[in-house]
Amino acid sequence: ALALTSQAALDNQGGRLLSDAGVTLKGASLDNSRSGVISAKGAVDIRTGVLDNSRNGGIGSNAGITLVAARLDNGQQGRISAKGLLDANLKGLDQRGGGVLVSETGVTLDLNGGTLVNRDGGLIATPGALLLRQLGAVDNGAGGEISSDRAFTLAAAS
């Protein structure tokens, strides 16, 4: 397994963090933008203040993914995909411009009263259960898609 903990910022812009087991990353912020790749055969656990996975960033797991962050920027073709459960506890999610958040098992997204922007081609999808809770506001316009083949639960203020 690959584990990295830092009190400072973690920078993986254009870099590659690969593991045949799991990946655990903890830091003040994590920049995985500009085609950065974080990939594991095991579980991925990321806990940070701001997670930037925009501009073709990729986070993938053959198991589950747990994300805990104040804000996640997954826009401009960012991609987060898991074969297991994708569990995200955030305070804001921006998927503008083709961001993809998908799981083959299920997606749980808790925004703690924050805003979900999924417009301009953003995609949140799973063939399993999809649970979106504590959303302060949702912008899913201009080609945004939020979908599930099974149960879909949404709790939002607006």
Short mmCIF file of C-alpha atoms in Angstrom, two decimals:
data_model
loop_
_atom_site.label_atom_id
_atom_site.label_comp_id
_atom_site.label_asym_id
_atom_site.label_seq_id
_atom_site.Cartn_x
_atom_site.Cartn_y
_atom_site.Cartn_z
CA ALA A 1 0.00 0.00 0.00
CA LEU A 2 1.04 3.58 -0.63
CA ALA A 3 0.49 6.07 2.22
CA LEU A 4 1.50 9.72 2.24
CA THR A 5 0.70 12.21 5.01
CA SER A 6 1.79 15.85 4.97
CA GLN A 7 0.84 19.00 6.86
CA ALA A 8 1.58 20.89 3.64
CA ALA A 9 0.19 20.73 0.11
CA LEU A 10 0.55 17.58 -1.98
CA ASP A 11 1.34 18.26 -5.65
CA ASN A 12 0.74 15.55 -8.25
CA GLN A 13 0.07 17.84 -11.25
CA GLY A 14 0.81 15.71 -14.29
CA GLY A 15 2.32 13.06 -11.99
CA ARG A 16 1.45 9.41 -11.38
CA LEU A 17 0.80 7.68 -8.05
CA LEU A 18 0.19 3.98 -8.71
CA SER A 19 -0.29 1.07 -6.33
CA ASP A 20 -0.99 -2.65 -6.67
CA ALA A 21 -2.64 -2.34 -3.23
CA GLY A 22 -4.35 0.71 -1.69
CA VAL A 23 -3.54 4.43 -1.61
CA THR A 24 -4.00 6.74 1.40
CA LEU A 25 -3.26 10.45 0.97
CA LYS A 26 -3.64 13.11 3.67
CA GLY A 27 -2.55 16.74 3.32
CA ALA A 28 -3.60 20.37 3.55
CA SER A 29 -4.48 20.25 -0.15
CA LEU A 30 -3.97 17.88 -3.08
CA ASP A 31 -3.42 19.06 -6.66
CA ASN A 32 -3.95 16.17 -9.08
CA SER A 33 -4.80 18.40 -12.05
CA ARG A 34 -3.29 18.58 -15.53
CA SER A 35 -3.55 14.84 -16.23
CA GLY A 36 -2.36 13.77 -12.78
CA VAL A 37 -3.14 10.10 -12.06
CA ILE A 38 -3.87 8.36 -8.77
CA SER A 39 -4.66 4.70 -9.37
CA ALA A 40 -4.89 1.66 -7.11
CA LYS A 41 -5.99 -1.95 -7.29
CA GLY A 42 -7.10 -1.58 -3.66
CA ALA A 43 -9.05 1.15 -1.89
CA VAL A 44 -8.22 4.84 -2.32
CA ASP A 45 -8.65 7.12 0.72
CA ILE A 46 -8.00 10.86 0.26
CA ARG A 47 -8.47 13.39 3.09
CA THR A 48 -7.58 16.99 2.32
CA GLY A 49 -8.74 20.59 2.40
CA VAL A 50 -9.00 21.30 -1.32
CA LEU A 51 -8.79 18.51 -3.89
CA ASP A 52 -8.09 19.72 -7.44
CA ASN A 53 -8.67 16.90 -9.94
CA SER A 54 -9.54 19.22 -12.83
CA ARG A 55 -8.06 19.45 -16.33
CA ASN A 56 -7.99 15.70 -17.06
CA GLY A 57 -7.01 14.61 -13.56
CA GLY A 58 -7.82 10.98 -12.83
CA ILE A 59 -8.47 9.07 -9.61
CA GLY A 60 -9.34 5.40 -9.97
CA SER A 61 -9.70 2.27 -7.88
CA ASN A 62 -10.51 -1.36 -8.57
CA ALA A 63 -12.09 -1.26 -5.08
CA GLY A 64 -13.72 1.70 -3.30
CA ILE A 65 -12.85 5.39 -3.04
CA THR A 66 -13.32 7.57 0.05
CA LEU A 67 -12.92 11.33 -0.39
CA VAL A 68 -13.07 13.83 2.47
CA ALA A 69 -12.40 17.43 1.41
CA ALA A 70 -13.65 20.95 1.93
CA ARG A 71 -13.91 21.36 -1.85
CA LEU A 72 -13.46 19.13 -4.88
CA ASP A 73 -12.81 20.61 -8.32
CA ASN A 74 -13.39 17.78 -10.79
CA GLY A 75 -14.21 19.99 -13.77
CA GLN A 76 -12.70 20.24 -17.23
CA GLN A 77 -12.66 16.49 -17.87
CA GLY A 78 -11.62 15.39 -14.38
CA ARG A 79 -12.51 11.73 -13.74
CA ILE A 80 -13.05 9.82 -10.49
CA SER A 81 -14.07 6.19 -10.91
CA ALA A 82 -14.39 3.20 -8.59
CA LYS A 83 -15.43 -0.40 -9.02
CA GLY A 84 -16.52 -0.40 -5.36
CA LEU A 85 -18.46 2.24 -3.44
CA LEU A 86 -17.52 5.87 -4.06
CA ASP A 87 -18.10 7.75 -0.79
CA ALA A 88 -17.46 11.52 -0.83
CA ASN A 89 -17.90 13.88 2.12
CA LEU A 90 -17.36 17.41 0.80
CA LYS A 91 -18.47 21.00 1.26
CA GLY A 92 -18.53 21.80 -2.45
CA LEU A 93 -18.24 19.91 -5.75
CA ASP A 94 -17.58 21.52 -9.13
CA GLN A 95 -17.91 19.21 -12.15
CA ARG A 96 -18.29 21.96 -14.78
CA GLY A 97 -17.04 21.09 -18.23
CA GLY A 98 -17.28 17.31 -18.35
CA GLY A 99 -16.29 16.19 -14.87
CA VAL A 100 -17.07 12.51 -14.24
CA LEU A 101 -17.83 10.89 -10.86
CA VAL A 102 -18.81 7.23 -11.34
CA SER A 103 -18.90 3.90 -9.53
CA GLU A 104 -19.85 0.40 -10.63
CA THR A 105 -21.29 -0.28 -7.13
CA GLY A 106 -22.82 2.92 -5.71
CA VAL A 107 -22.20 6.60 -4.98
CA THR A 108 -22.77 8.41 -1.68
CA LEU A 109 -22.20 12.16 -1.86
CA ASP A 110 -22.65 14.32 1.25
CA LEU A 111 -22.14 18.05 0.61
CA ASN A 112 -22.73 19.26 4.19
CA GLY A 113 -24.87 22.17 2.95
CA GLY A 114 -22.46 23.06 0.14
CA THR A 115 -23.10 23.52 -3.58
CA LEU A 116 -23.05 20.92 -6.36
CA VAL A 117 -22.25 22.32 -9.82
CA ASN A 118 -22.65 19.58 -12.43
CA ARG A 119 -23.41 21.67 -15.53
CA ASP A 120 -21.84 21.69 -18.99
CA GLY A 121 -21.50 17.94 -19.36
CA GLY A 122 -20.87 16.93 -15.74
CA LEU A 123 -21.76 13.29 -14.98
CA ILE A 124 -22.51 11.58 -11.67
CA ALA A 125 -23.60 8.00 -12.34
CA THR A 126 -23.78 4.46 -11.03
CA PRO A 127 -25.70 1.31 -11.86
CA GLY A 128 -26.06 0.91 -8.07
CA ALA A 129 -27.66 3.09 -5.42
CA LEU A 130 -27.05 6.85 -5.62
CA LEU A 131 -27.41 8.91 -2.43
CA LEU A 132 -26.97 12.69 -2.57
CA ARG A 133 -27.51 14.37 0.80
CA GLN A 134 -27.19 17.75 2.50
CA LEU A 135 -26.87 19.61 -0.80
CA GLY A 136 -27.23 23.36 -0.28
CA ALA A 137 -27.85 24.13 -3.96
CA VAL A 138 -27.69 22.10 -7.17
CA ASP A 139 -26.84 23.38 -10.66
CA ASN A 140 -27.29 20.52 -13.11
CA GLY A 141 -28.07 22.60 -16.20
CA ALA A 142 -26.63 22.63 -19.72
CA GLY A 143 -26.13 18.92 -20.23
CA GLY A 144 -25.39 17.84 -16.67
CA GLU A 145 -26.47 14.28 -15.80
CA ILE A 146 -27.08 12.64 -12.43
CA SER A 147 -28.28 9.06 -12.84
CA SER A 148 -28.67 5.65 -11.24
CA ASP A 149 -30.11 2.35 -12.45
CA ARG A 150 -31.39 1.69 -8.90
CA ALA A 151 -32.47 3.85 -5.98
CA PHE A 152 -31.76 7.56 -6.31
CA THR A 153 -32.10 9.69 -3.17
CA LEU A 154 -31.63 13.46 -3.31
CA ALA A 155 -31.86 15.89 -0.38
CA ALA A 156 -31.18 19.51 -1.39
CA ALA A 157 -32.18 22.99 -0.24
CA SER A 158 -32.61 24.26 -3.83
#
